[in-house]
Amino acid sequence: MILAAAIFAYALVSERLMISPVTAPMVFTTVGLVVGTAGLGWFDLDLEGEPVRVLVEATLVLVLFTDAIRIDLSRLRSQWWLPGRLLGIGLPLTLALGTLVALLLFGELSVTEAVLVAAVLAPTDAALGQAVVSDRRLPVRLRQGINVESGLNDGIVLPVVTVTLALAAAEAGGLTDFGIFVTEQVGLGLLCGLVAGAGGAWVLNRRVLAGRVEGVYRQLAAIAVAVAAFSGASLVGGNGFIAAFTAGLAFGQVARDQCKGVQDFTEDEGELLSVITFTVFGAVIAGPLLGELTWQVAAYAVLSLTVVRMLPALLALWRSGMLMETRLFAGWFGPRGLASILFALIVLDELDGPGSEQIFLIATWTVLFSVFAHGITAHPWSGRLARRIAAGEPTMPERMHAPELPTRRRLG
């Protein structure tokens, strides 16, 4: 009832809120905080129960698959350098710097656990800064750079999370044959994703071109590919999330013409799951941890959103010819959202001991800070930067042509 009422109420004012600093993640997180265990106590859910596991798995599979299929790699070959720099230079530096800061602030964490903190918080979520990637006042090149980065970095970081989580479990004595386990998780995950994504896309595309597939079932068939990749990998010992992301990449390259309808369908389904996730996040994840904020956790959350993210972005875009404000803007709008919440829940579920609880606490507060800080600043800074770039020279790197790709509409 709470979820239904909140979604209905938000829908009634959603058009006006689209042009305001108030974002959907802010609204539904706040609803969760108010009605959850730390507020009115109307909303309670066991984090270790089956409903949360199903929610996490379904949401993350849709996020990874949809993010992958909306990125047309062939169209980016001539404009790879901006997202390529952010992913190829900025992302590794973010992981390294995030690990170092975690070790300095939390002496009780092992090196492996510190790497896990950095990996959980490395993915960015453009849905939290939707005003950035959808604001047509900003140059396409800048919007698409941030859009592509957010679409690919969660899938790129996923193997790091998987391997590091397995290593942490091995160090705790809960896992033997570490090398075999990691090889199976990553290798079989990639293989199942490639087979399901490419094979399913090829068959579906041929049947669609032959006029044998009805519209709704064309969309449902693509979702079936994502689910088959996830469940198939899980059955044979691979990582289902790696498989879902790989399947999305393969599907997008083999059956690009089928992606538009799939995106429209999965965006709606994914948005519903995301709304529920952010409400659950406020009600039973962030709410109970409001009294557990320490100065170390607060410091890491602030540093993760600023120095840990922005310094690597500045270095990645060094000598790019872009304005310093543009580079700072690209660095700041790396919000932490859905992927970090879901990765943190996986860590809490699969790793025992105080280390997992500390990682969960750090991730929760970082995402909570990000939801409000990035939501509030998205519209004002987008407008300011757009005016400055528009007043500049037509030859500015920011104004060079770039392909317009679909953006993640969820929770804008």
PDB file of N, CA and C in Angstrom, residues 22 54 78 103 196 238 245 272 284 333 355 387 389 406:
ATOM      1  N   VAL A  22      14.392  18.319  -7.355  1.00  0.00           N
ATOM      2  CA  VAL A  22      13.910  17.156  -6.606  1.00  0.00           C
ATOM      3  C   VAL A  22      13.794  15.975  -7.559  1.00  0.00           C
ATOM      4  N   VAL A  54      15.410 -11.718  -4.229  1.00  0.00           N
ATOM      5  CA  VAL A  54      14.758 -11.696  -5.536  1.00  0.00           C
ATOM      6  C   VAL A  54      14.766 -10.285  -6.113  1.00  0.00           C
ATOM      7  N   SER A  78      34.323   6.301 -33.535  1.00  0.00           N
ATOM      8  CA  SER A  78      34.981   7.568 -33.872  1.00  0.00           C
ATOM      9  C   SER A  78      34.934   8.578 -32.730  1.00  0.00           C
ATOM     10  N   LEU A 103      41.971   2.204   3.265  1.00  0.00           N
ATOM     11  CA  LEU A 103      43.019   1.690   4.150  1.00  0.00           C
ATOM     12  C   LEU A 103      43.456   2.735   5.168  1.00  0.00           C
ATOM     13  N   ALA A 196      24.055 -16.972 -24.828  1.00  0.00           N
ATOM     14  CA  ALA A 196      22.650 -16.580 -24.717  1.00  0.00           C
ATOM     15  C   ALA A 196      22.374 -15.289 -25.469  1.00  0.00           C
ATOM     16  N   GLY A 238      28.734 -20.402 -13.038  1.00  0.00           N
ATOM     17  CA  GLY A 238      29.244 -19.096 -13.441  1.00  0.00           C
ATOM     18  C   GLY A 238      28.534 -17.973 -12.715  1.00  0.00           C
ATOM     19  N   PHE A 245      25.260  -9.016 -18.199  1.00  0.00           N
ATOM     20  CA  PHE A 245      25.904  -7.869 -18.843  1.00  0.00           C
ATOM     21  C   PHE A 245      26.491  -8.268 -20.190  1.00  0.00           C
ATOM     22  N   LEU A 272      10.230   0.526 -12.247  1.00  0.00           N
ATOM     23  CA  LEU A 272       9.401   0.053 -11.140  1.00  0.00           C
ATOM     24  C   LEU A 272      10.258  -0.647 -10.084  1.00  0.00           C
ATOM     25  N   VAL A 284      14.783   0.191   5.092  1.00  0.00           N
ATOM     26  CA  VAL A 284      15.394  -0.880   5.888  1.00  0.00           C
ATOM     27  C   VAL A 284      16.912  -0.985   5.731  1.00  0.00           C
ATOM     28  N   PHE A 333      29.730  14.584 -11.628  1.00  0.00           N
ATOM     29  CA  PHE A 333      28.536  13.809 -11.962  1.00  0.00           C
ATOM     30  C   PHE A 333      28.901  12.358 -12.273  1.00  0.00           C
ATOM     31  N   GLY A 355      33.880  -7.186   8.577  1.00  0.00           N
ATOM     32  CA  GLY A 355      34.312  -6.481   7.379  1.00  0.00           C
ATOM     33  C   GLY A 355      33.165  -6.202   6.431  1.00  0.00           C
ATOM     34  N   ARG A 387      25.476  27.365 -20.586  1.00  0.00           N
ATOM     35  CA  ARG A 387      25.599  28.772 -21.024  1.00  0.00           C
ATOM     36  C   ARG A 387      27.050  29.129 -21.323  1.00  0.00           C
ATOM     37  N   ILE A 389      29.521  27.081 -22.272  1.00  0.00           N
ATOM     38  CA  ILE A 389      29.984  26.417 -23.490  1.00  0.00           C
ATOM     39  C   ILE A 389      29.352  27.058 -24.720  1.00  0.00           C
ATOM     40  N   PRO A 406      20.686   6.382 -26.689  1.00  0.00           N
ATOM     41  CA  PRO A 406      19.636   6.369 -25.664  1.00  0.00           C
ATOM     42  C   PRO A 406      20.233   6.560 -24.280  1.00  0.00           C
TER      43      PRO A 406
END
